[in-house]
CSV table of C-alpha atoms and ligand atoms in Angstrom, one decimal:
chain,number,residue,atom,x,y,z
A,10,MET,CA,127.8,113.3,56.3
A,11,SER,CA,129.1,110.8,58.9
A,12,LEU,CA,126.4,108.6,60.4
A,13,THR,CA,126.4,106.1,63.3
A,14,LEU,CA,124.3,102.9,63.2
A,15,TRP,CA,123.0,101.1,66.2
A,16,HIS,CA,121.5,97.7,65.4
A,17,GLY,CA,121.0,94.3,67.0
A,18,CYS,CA,118.2,95.5,69.3
A,19,ASN,CA,114.5,95.8,69.8
A,20,ALA,CA,113.3,99.3,70.2
A,21,ALA,CA,110.4,100.5,72.4
A,22,THR,CA,110.1,103.8,70.6
A,23,MET,CA,107.2,104.9,72.8
A,24,ARG,CA,105.7,106.6,69.8
A,25,PRO,CA,101.9,106.8,70.3
A,26,ASP,CA,101.2,106.6,66.5
A,27,SER,CA,103.0,103.3,65.6
A,28,GLY,CA,100.1,100.9,66.3
A,29,GLN,CA,102.3,98.7,68.4
A,30,PRO,CA,102.4,98.5,72.2
A,31,TYR,CA,105.3,100.6,73.4
A,32,GLY,CA,105.8,101.6,69.8
A,33,LEU,CA,107.9,98.4,69.6
A,34,ILE,CA,110.1,97.7,66.6
A,35,GLU,CA,111.7,94.3,66.5
A,36,ASP,CA,115.1,93.9,65.1
A,37,ALA,CA,115.4,97.6,64.9
A,38,ALA,CA,118.0,100.1,63.7
A,39,LEU,CA,118.7,103.6,64.8
A,40,VAL,CA,120.8,105.8,62.6
A,41,LEU,CA,122.4,108.8,64.4
A,42,ASP,CA,123.6,112.0,62.9
A,43,GLY,CA,125.7,113.4,65.7
A,44,PRO,CA,123.4,114.2,68.6
A,45,LEU,CA,120.2,113.6,66.7
A,46,LEU,CA,118.2,110.6,65.5
A,47,HIS,CA,118.4,110.5,61.7
A,48,TRP,CA,116.5,107.4,61.0
A,49,VAL,CA,114.5,104.9,63.2
A,50,GLY,CA,112.9,101.7,61.9
A,51,ALA,CA,113.4,98.0,61.2
A,52,ARG,CA,117.0,96.9,60.4
A,53,CYS,CA,115.9,95.5,57.1
A,54,ASP,CA,114.4,98.8,56.0
A,55,VAL,CA,117.5,101.0,56.4
A,56,PRO,CA,118.2,102.5,53.0
A,57,VAL,CA,121.3,101.1,51.4
A,58,ASP,CA,123.0,104.4,50.7
A,59,MET,CA,122.4,105.4,54.3
A,60,LEU,CA,123.9,102.2,55.5
A,61,ALA,CA,126.9,102.9,53.4
A,62,ALA,CA,127.3,106.3,55.0
A,63,CYS,CA,127.4,104.8,58.5
A,64,ALA,CA,131.1,105.2,59.4
A,65,GLU,CA,130.4,103.7,62.8
A,66,GLN,CA,128.4,100.6,63.6
A,67,HIS,CA,127.4,99.3,67.1
A,68,ASP,CA,125.8,96.0,67.8
A,69,GLY,CA,123.3,96.2,70.7
A,70,GLY,CA,123.6,92.4,71.3
A,71,GLY,CA,119.9,91.9,71.4
A,72,ALA,CA,119.2,94.7,73.9
A,73,LEU,CA,115.9,96.4,74.5
A,74,VAL,CA,116.2,100.1,73.6
A,75,THR,CA,114.1,102.7,75.2
A,76,PRO,CA,114.2,106.5,75.2
A,77,GLY,CA,116.5,107.9,77.9
A,78,LEU,CA,114.4,108.0,81.1
A,79,ILE,CA,113.2,111.4,82.4
A,80,ASP,CA,112.6,112.2,86.0
A,81,CYS,CA,110.4,115.3,85.7
A,82,HIS,CA,109.9,116.1,89.5
A,83,SER,CA,112.6,116.0,92.1
A,84,HIS,CA,113.9,117.9,95.0
A,85,LEU,CA,117.2,116.2,94.7
A,86,VAL,CA,119.5,119.0,96.0
A,87,TYR,CA,119.2,119.1,99.8
A,88,ALA,CA,121.3,118.4,102.8
A,89,GLY,CA,120.9,115.9,105.6
A,90,ASP,CA,118.1,113.4,106.0
A,91,ARG,CA,115.0,113.0,108.1
A,92,ALA,CA,115.4,109.4,109.2
A,93,HIS,CA,114.7,110.6,112.8
A,94,GLU,CA,111.4,112.0,111.7
A,95,PHE,CA,110.5,108.7,110.0
A,96,GLU,CA,111.2,107.1,113.4
A,97,LEU,CA,109.0,109.6,115.2
A,98,ARG,CA,106.1,109.0,112.8
A,99,LEU,CA,106.4,105.3,113.3
A,100,ASN,CA,106.2,106.0,117.0
A,101,GLY,CA,102.9,107.7,116.5
A,102,ALA,CA,103.6,111.4,115.6
A,103,THR,CA,102.0,112.9,112.5
A,104,TYR,CA,103.7,114.8,109.7
A,105,GLU,CA,101.9,117.9,110.7
A,106,GLU,CA,102.8,117.6,114.4
A,107,ILE,CA,106.4,117.1,113.5
A,108,SER,CA,106.4,120.2,111.3
A,109,ARG,CA,104.8,122.3,114.1
A,110,GLN,CA,107.7,121.3,116.3
A,111,GLY,CA,110.2,122.7,113.8
A,112,GLY,CA,110.8,119.4,112.0
A,113,GLY,CA,109.6,118.6,108.5
A,114,ILE,CA,110.6,121.0,105.7
A,115,ALA,CA,112.0,123.5,108.2
A,116,ALA,CA,114.6,120.9,109.4
A,117,THR,CA,115.8,120.4,105.8
A,118,VAL,CA,115.8,124.2,105.2
A,119,GLN,CA,118.1,124.6,108.2
A,120,ALA,CA,120.4,121.8,107.1
A,121,THR,CA,120.5,123.1,103.5
A,122,ARG,CA,121.2,126.7,104.6
A,123,SER,CA,124.1,125.6,106.8
A,124,ALA,CA,125.7,123.3,104.2
A,125,SER,CA,128.5,124.7,102.0
A,126,ALA,CA,127.8,124.6,98.3
A,127,GLU,CA,130.5,121.9,98.0
A,128,GLU,CA,128.9,119.7,100.8
A,129,LEU,CA,125.5,120.2,99.2
A,130,LYS,CA,126.8,119.1,95.9
A,131,LEU,CA,128.6,116.1,97.3
A,132,GLN,CA,125.4,114.8,99.0
A,133,SER,CA,123.2,115.5,96.0
A,134,ARG,CA,125.7,114.0,93.5
A,135,ALA,CA,125.3,110.5,95.1
A,136,ARG,CA,121.5,110.7,94.4
A,137,LEU,CA,122.0,112.0,90.9
A,138,GLN,CA,124.4,109.2,90.1
A,139,GLN,CA,122.0,106.6,91.4
A,140,LEU,CA,119.4,108.0,88.9
A,141,MET,CA,121.9,108.0,86.1
A,142,GLY,CA,122.7,104.4,86.8
A,143,GLU,CA,119.1,103.6,86.0
A,144,GLY,CA,119.2,105.2,82.6
A,145,VAL,CA,118.0,108.7,83.5
A,146,THR,CA,119.2,111.2,80.9
A,147,THR,CA,117.0,114.2,81.9
A,148,LEU,CA,116.3,115.3,85.4
A,149,GLU,CA,114.3,118.2,86.9
A,150,ILE,CA,115.6,119.7,90.2
A,151,LYS,CA,113.6,122.1,92.3
A,152,SER,CA,114.9,124.7,94.7
A,153,GLY,CA,112.8,125.3,97.8
A,154,TYR,CA,114.9,124.3,100.8
A,155,GLY,CA,116.7,127.7,100.9
A,156,LEU,CA,113.6,130.0,101.2
A,157,ALA,CA,115.9,133.1,101.1
A,158,LEU,CA,117.9,134.6,98.2
A,159,ALA,CA,121.4,133.3,99.0
A,160,PRO,CA,120.5,129.6,99.8
A,161,GLU,CA,118.0,129.4,97.0
A,162,ARG,CA,120.7,130.6,94.7
A,163,LYS,CA,123.1,128.1,96.2
A,164,MET,CA,120.7,125.2,95.5
A,165,LEU,CA,120.2,126.3,91.9
A,166,GLN,CA,123.9,126.8,91.3
A,167,VAL,CA,124.6,123.3,92.7
A,168,ALA,CA,122.0,121.9,90.3
A,169,ARG,CA,123.6,123.7,87.3
A,170,ALA,CA,127.1,122.6,88.5
A,171,LEU,CA,125.9,119.0,88.7
A,172,ALA,CA,124.6,119.3,85.1
A,173,GLN,CA,128.0,120.6,84.0
A,174,GLU,CA,129.8,117.6,85.6
A,175,HIS,CA,127.6,114.9,84.2
A,176,ALA,CA,126.3,113.7,80.9
A,177,LEU,CA,122.6,114.5,81.5
A,178,THR,CA,120.2,117.4,81.1
A,179,VAL,CA,119.1,119.2,84.2
A,180,ARG,CA,116.1,121.5,84.3
A,181,CYS,CA,116.0,123.9,87.2
A,182,THR,CA,112.7,124.9,88.8
A,183,PHE,CA,112.4,127.7,91.2
A,184,LEU,CA,110.2,126.6,94.2
A,185,GLY,CA,110.6,129.6,96.5
A,186,ALA,CA,107.0,129.2,97.4
A,187,HIS,CA,107.5,125.7,99.0
A,188,ALA,CA,107.1,126.6,102.7
A,189,LEU,CA,107.1,129.6,104.9
A,190,PRO,CA,110.6,130.1,106.4
A,191,PRO,CA,110.6,130.6,110.2
A,192,GLU,CA,111.7,134.3,110.0
A,193,TYR,CA,108.4,135.0,108.1
A,194,ALA,CA,106.1,133.2,110.6
A,195,GLY,CA,102.6,134.8,110.5
A,196,ARG,CA,103.6,137.0,107.5
A,197,SER,CA,103.0,134.8,104.5
A,198,ASP,CA,102.0,137.6,102.1
A,199,ALA,CA,105.3,139.4,102.9
A,200,TYR,CA,107.2,136.2,102.1
A,201,VAL,CA,105.4,136.0,98.8
A,202,ASP,CA,106.7,139.5,98.1
A,203,GLU,CA,110.2,138.2,98.8
A,204,VAL,CA,109.6,135.1,96.5
A,205,LEU,CA,108.8,137.5,93.7
A,206,ARG,CA,112.0,139.5,94.3
A,207,MET,CA,114.1,136.3,94.4
A,208,LEU,CA,112.5,135.0,91.2
A,209,LYS,CA,113.4,138.2,89.3
A,210,LYS,CA,117.0,138.1,90.5
A,211,LEU,CA,117.6,134.3,90.0
A,212,HIS,CA,116.0,134.4,86.6
A,213,ALA,CA,118.3,137.3,85.6
A,214,GLU,CA,121.2,135.1,86.7
A,215,GLY,CA,120.1,132.4,84.3
A,216,LEU,CA,119.3,129.9,87.1
A,217,VAL,CA,115.5,129.4,86.4
A,218,ASP,CA,113.9,127.3,83.7
A,219,ALA,CA,110.4,127.0,85.3
A,220,VAL,CA,108.4,128.1,88.4
A,221,ASP,CA,106.6,125.9,90.8
A,222,ALA,CA,104.7,126.4,94.1
A,223,PHE,CA,103.1,124.3,96.9
A,224,CYS,CA,99.4,125.2,96.9
A,225,GLU,CA,98.1,123.6,100.0
A,226,ARG,CA,96.7,124.2,103.5
A,227,ILE,CA,100.2,123.9,104.9
A,228,GLY,CA,101.7,125.7,101.9
A,229,PHE,CA,100.4,128.7,100.0
A,230,SER,CA,96.9,129.7,99.1
A,231,ALA,CA,95.5,129.8,95.5
A,232,ALA,CA,95.6,133.6,95.6
A,233,GLN,CA,99.3,133.7,96.7
A,234,THR,CA,100.2,131.1,94.1
A,235,ARG,CA,98.5,133.3,91.4
A,236,ARG,CA,100.9,136.1,92.3
A,237,VAL,CA,103.9,133.8,91.8
A,238,PHE,CA,102.4,132.7,88.5
A,239,GLU,CA,101.8,136.2,87.3
A,240,ALA,CA,105.4,137.1,88.0
A,241,ALA,CA,106.5,133.9,86.1
A,242,ARG,CA,104.3,134.9,83.1
A,243,GLU,CA,105.9,138.4,83.1
A,244,LEU,CA,109.3,136.8,82.8
A,245,GLY,CA,108.1,134.4,80.1
A,246,LEU,CA,108.7,131.3,82.4
A,247,PRO,CA,106.5,128.2,82.3
A,248,VAL,CA,104.8,127.1,85.5
A,249,LYS,CA,103.9,123.9,87.3
A,250,LEU,CA,102.2,123.2,90.6
A,251,HIS,CA,102.2,120.9,93.6
A,252,ALA,CA,98.4,120.6,93.7
A,253,GLU,CA,95.7,118.7,95.5
A,254,GLN,CA,98.2,116.5,97.4
A,255,LEU,CA,96.5,116.7,100.9
A,256,SER,CA,93.2,118.4,100.0
A,257,ASP,CA,91.3,119.9,97.0
A,258,SER,CA,92.1,123.6,96.9
A,259,GLY,CA,91.3,124.1,93.2
A,260,GLY,CA,95.0,124.5,92.4
A,261,ALA,CA,94.8,122.4,89.3
A,262,GLN,CA,92.1,124.6,87.6
A,263,MET,CA,94.0,127.7,88.6
A,264,ALA,CA,97.3,126.3,87.2
A,265,ALA,CA,95.5,125.2,84.0
A,266,SER,CA,94.4,128.8,83.5
A,267,TYR,CA,98.1,129.7,83.3
A,268,SER,CA,98.7,126.8,80.8
A,269,ALA,CA,100.8,125.0,83.4
A,270,LEU,CA,103.2,122.4,82.0
A,271,SER,CA,102.1,120.1,84.8
A,272,CYS,CA,100.1,119.7,88.0
A,273,ASP,CA,101.7,117.2,90.4
A,274,HIS,CA,100.5,114.8,93.1
A,275,LEU,CA,96.8,115.2,92.5
A,276,GLU,CA,95.4,112.6,95.0
A,277,PHE,CA,92.5,115.0,95.7
A,278,LEU,CA,91.9,116.3,92.1
A,279,SER,CA,88.3,116.8,91.2
A,280,GLU,CA,86.8,115.8,87.8
A,281,GLU,CA,86.5,119.5,86.9
A,282,GLY,CA,90.2,119.8,87.7
A,283,ALA,CA,91.0,116.9,85.3
A,284,GLN,CA,88.9,118.5,82.6
A,285,ALA,CA,90.6,121.9,83.0
A,286,MET,CA,94.0,120.2,82.8
A,287,ALA,CA,93.0,118.3,79.6
A,288,LYS,CA,91.8,121.6,78.0
A,289,ALA,CA,95.1,123.3,78.9
A,290,GLY,CA,97.3,120.4,77.9
A,291,SER,CA,98.8,120.2,81.4
A,292,VAL,CA,100.4,116.9,82.3
A,293,ALA,CA,99.4,115.0,85.5
A,294,VAL,CA,102.6,114.1,87.3
A,295,LEU,CA,101.9,111.2,89.7
A,296,LEU,CA,104.3,110.6,92.6
A,297,PRO,CA,103.9,107.1,93.9
A,298,GLY,CA,106.9,107.4,96.3
A,299,ALA,CA,105.2,110.2,98.3
A,300,PHE,CA,101.9,108.3,98.2
A,301,TYR,CA,103.7,105.2,99.6
A,302,PHE,CA,105.9,106.9,102.1
A,303,LEU,CA,103.1,108.9,103.7
A,304,ARG,CA,100.9,105.8,103.6
A,305,GLU,CA,98.2,107.8,101.8
A,306,THR,CA,95.0,105.9,101.1
A,307,ARG,CA,93.4,108.3,98.6
A,308,LEU,CA,94.5,107.3,95.1
A,309,PRO,CA,94.9,110.0,92.4
A,310,PRO,CA,91.9,109.7,90.0
A,311,VAL,CA,93.6,107.8,87.2
A,312,ASP,CA,90.2,106.9,85.6
A,313,TRP,CA,89.3,110.6,85.2
A,314,LEU,CA,92.7,111.4,83.9
A,315,ARG,CA,92.3,108.6,81.3
A,316,ARG,CA,88.8,109.6,80.4
A,317,HIS,CA,89.6,113.2,79.8
A,318,GLY,CA,92.8,112.4,78.0
A,319,VAL,CA,95.3,114.0,80.5
A,320,PRO,CA,98.8,112.7,79.9
A,321,MET,CA,100.2,111.0,83.0
A,322,ALA,CA,103.9,111.3,84.0
A,323,ILE,CA,105.6,109.4,86.8
A,324,ALA,CA,108.5,110.9,88.9
A,325,THR,CA,110.5,110.2,92.0
A,326,ASP,CA,109.7,113.4,93.9
A,327,CYS,CA,113.1,112.7,95.5
A,328,ASN,CA,113.1,114.6,98.8
A,329,PRO,CA,114.0,113.9,102.4
A,330,GLY,CA,110.6,114.2,103.9
A,331,THR,CA,108.0,112.4,101.8
A,332,SER,CA,109.9,110.4,99.1
A,333,PRO,CA,113.5,109.6,100.1
A,334,CYS,CA,114.1,107.8,96.9
A,335,SER,CA,116.4,108.0,93.9
A,336,SER,CA,115.1,105.1,91.9
A,337,LEU,CA,112.9,105.9,89.0
A,338,LEU,CA,112.5,102.2,88.2
A,339,LEU,CA,111.0,101.6,91.6
A,340,MET,CA,108.5,104.4,90.9
A,341,LEU,CA,107.6,102.5,87.7
A,342,ASN,CA,106.8,99.5,89.7
A,343,MET,CA,104.8,101.5,92.3
A,344,ALA,CA,102.9,103.4,89.6
A,345,CYS,CA,101.6,100.0,88.5
A,346,THR,CA,101.0,98.2,91.8
A,347,LEU,CA,99.8,101.2,93.9
A,348,LEU,CA,98.3,103.6,91.3
A,349,ARG,CA,97.1,100.8,88.9
A,350,LEU,CA,98.8,102.2,85.8
A,351,THR,CA,99.6,99.7,83.1
A,352,PRO,CA,103.3,99.1,82.4
A,353,GLN,CA,102.9,100.8,79.1
A,354,GLU,CA,101.3,103.9,80.8
A,355,ALA,CA,104.0,103.9,83.4
A,356,LEU,CA,106.8,103.8,80.8
A,357,ALA,CA,105.2,106.6,78.8
A,358,GLY,CA,105.2,108.4,82.2
A,359,VAL,CA,108.9,108.5,82.4
A,360,THR,CA,109.5,109.1,78.7
A,361,ARG,CA,107.0,110.8,76.4
A,362,HIS,CA,104.8,112.4,79.0
A,363,ALA,CA,107.7,113.4,81.3
A,364,ALA,CA,109.3,115.3,78.4
A,365,ARG,CA,106.1,117.2,78.0
A,366,ALA,CA,105.9,117.9,81.7
A,367,LEU,CA,109.2,119.7,81.3
A,368,GLY,CA,108.3,121.4,78.0
A,369,LEU,CA,110.9,119.5,76.1
A,370,PRO,CA,109.5,118.4,72.7
A,371,ASP,CA,113.0,117.3,71.5
A,372,ARG,CA,113.0,114.0,73.5
A,373,GLY,CA,110.9,111.3,75.2
A,374,ILE,CA,110.3,109.1,72.1
A,375,LEU,CA,112.6,107.6,69.6
A,376,ALA,CA,111.8,109.5,66.4
A,377,VAL,CA,113.6,111.2,63.5
A,378,GLY,CA,114.9,114.7,64.4
A,379,LEU,CA,114.8,114.2,68.1
A,380,ARG,CA,117.7,113.9,70.5
A,381,ALA,CA,119.7,110.6,70.4
A,382,ASP,CA,119.2,110.0,74.2
A,383,PHE,CA,118.5,106.3,74.7
A,384,VAL,CA,119.2,103.3,76.9
A,385,LEU,CA,120.1,99.7,75.9
A,386,TRP,CA,118.8,97.4,78.5
A,387,ASP,CA,119.7,93.8,79.1
A,388,LEU,CA,116.0,92.9,78.9
A,389,GLN,CA,113.6,91.2,76.5
A,390,HIS,CA,110.4,93.2,77.1
A,391,PRO,CA,109.6,96.7,78.3
A,392,ALA,CA,107.2,95.4,81.0
A,393,GLN,CA,110.3,94.0,82.8
A,394,LEU,CA,111.3,97.5,83.6
A,395,CYS,CA,108.1,97.9,85.7
A,396,TYR,CA,108.0,94.4,87.1
A,397,ALA,CA,111.1,93.7,89.2
A,398,LEU,CA,111.3,95.3,92.7
A,399,GLY,CA,114.6,97.0,93.4
A,400,ALA,CA,116.4,95.5,90.4
A,401,ARG,CA,118.8,97.5,88.4
A,402,PRO,CA,119.0,95.9,85.0
A,403,ALA,CA,122.4,96.2,83.3
A,404,ASN,CA,122.3,99.1,80.8
A,405,ARG,CA,124.3,101.2,78.4
A,406,VAL,CA,123.3,104.8,78.0
A,407,ILE,CA,123.6,107.0,74.9
A,408,PHE,CA,123.3,110.6,75.7
A,409,ASN,CA,123.4,113.3,73.0
A,410,GLY,CA,124.5,110.7,70.5
A,411,GLU,CA,127.5,109.4,72.6
A,412,GLU,CA,127.9,106.5,75.0
A,413,ARG,CA,128.4,107.9,78.5
B,30,DI6,N1,105.2,118.1,98.7
B,30,DI6,C1,106.0,117.1,99.1
B,30,DI6,O1,105.6,116.0,99.2
B,30,DI6,C2,107.3,117.6,99.5
B,30,DI6,N2,107.2,119.0,99.1
B,30,DI6,C3,106.0,119.2,98.7
B,30,DI6,O2,105.7,120.3,98.3
B,30,DI6,C4,107.6,117.5,100.9
B,30,DI6,C5,109.0,118.0,101.1
B,30,DI6,C6,109.5,117.7,102.5
B,30,DI6,O3,108.8,117.2,103.4
B,30,DI6,O4,110.7,118.0,102.7
B,31,FE,FE1,107.5,117.6,95.2
């Protein structure tokens, strides 16, 4: 057995059971067996025979180690941007007015449909590499700017191709029920029929890891969302939901009844919704970028989520309309300043709880038997990751046991 030792570091393991804030271990050692963590603890406690079996040794130089960061909600694959719309909004137009005039999601759908796969990949790659530069090792990417079979397939294929070309894990979520495409105007139930057909085909092609929907006044009703979830259940796919972002439509309770991995946004979540999520084990994914960019004033009910023990994750929601952002570290800061999470909660939100929001129990904390995905930061304390605005602390990333 050939092992690898990483030492000379302080490890924020993010283990909830360690009794230390951030699961912190000072002067830590991590022993890797290939792509997996074989031993994690204080340097002075590494068993002597194990140390002798470590063919390779790396000195972290006093770095702070965290689990690889996980962005569990993004719409990273899209074409074009909506800076013009941003300008219109600042000149007084509302998000809903713009979308009625053919802007909004429809504008990105048009741009994404007309882009070649190569062009779409090129534009998306820049965003993906920005996330990777901040220590992201697992990323969720949703479809939902194609809204027809061929362009939805193109988006998911681009997401899979990006995963092939980079050292990170990408999970692909089918979001066919994101918006009503113009050719189905006034026929939303017929479009949901089409969503079900697309889902079956794209799943058969191996392009779908989970299913999402936008349950909202300007999206799909709870009844329509149910149909999508029923289809996902038949295929054995987990579900998640854009819920209670602009109004309370009871989406969270409904999603919880399908044991949703997560409910996301949640500014208008009711206490009953929070209780239902707790019971189902669904994660609350909070998206401070969209909250900020839309200048929302209604905060997600963090106190209820805490009280009922709903795990909270934080993600970028990277998308051209409501969160044009590819910085997960900035989201950590905003989760603290805007949503009032503690730095420890925020960091759990991009590690342990984000892993759970993706149904990936093999990562998100530094513990024996889990993946060796971790980041060595040139920092002294984990709160520094949440504190600085727009900083990108120097880091080295170990993915799947190897430095990338
Ligand atoms: N909620 C959002 O905030 C984004 N999608 C969604 O379901 C908005 C996407 C866009 O405006 O392009
Ligand atoms: Fe989103």
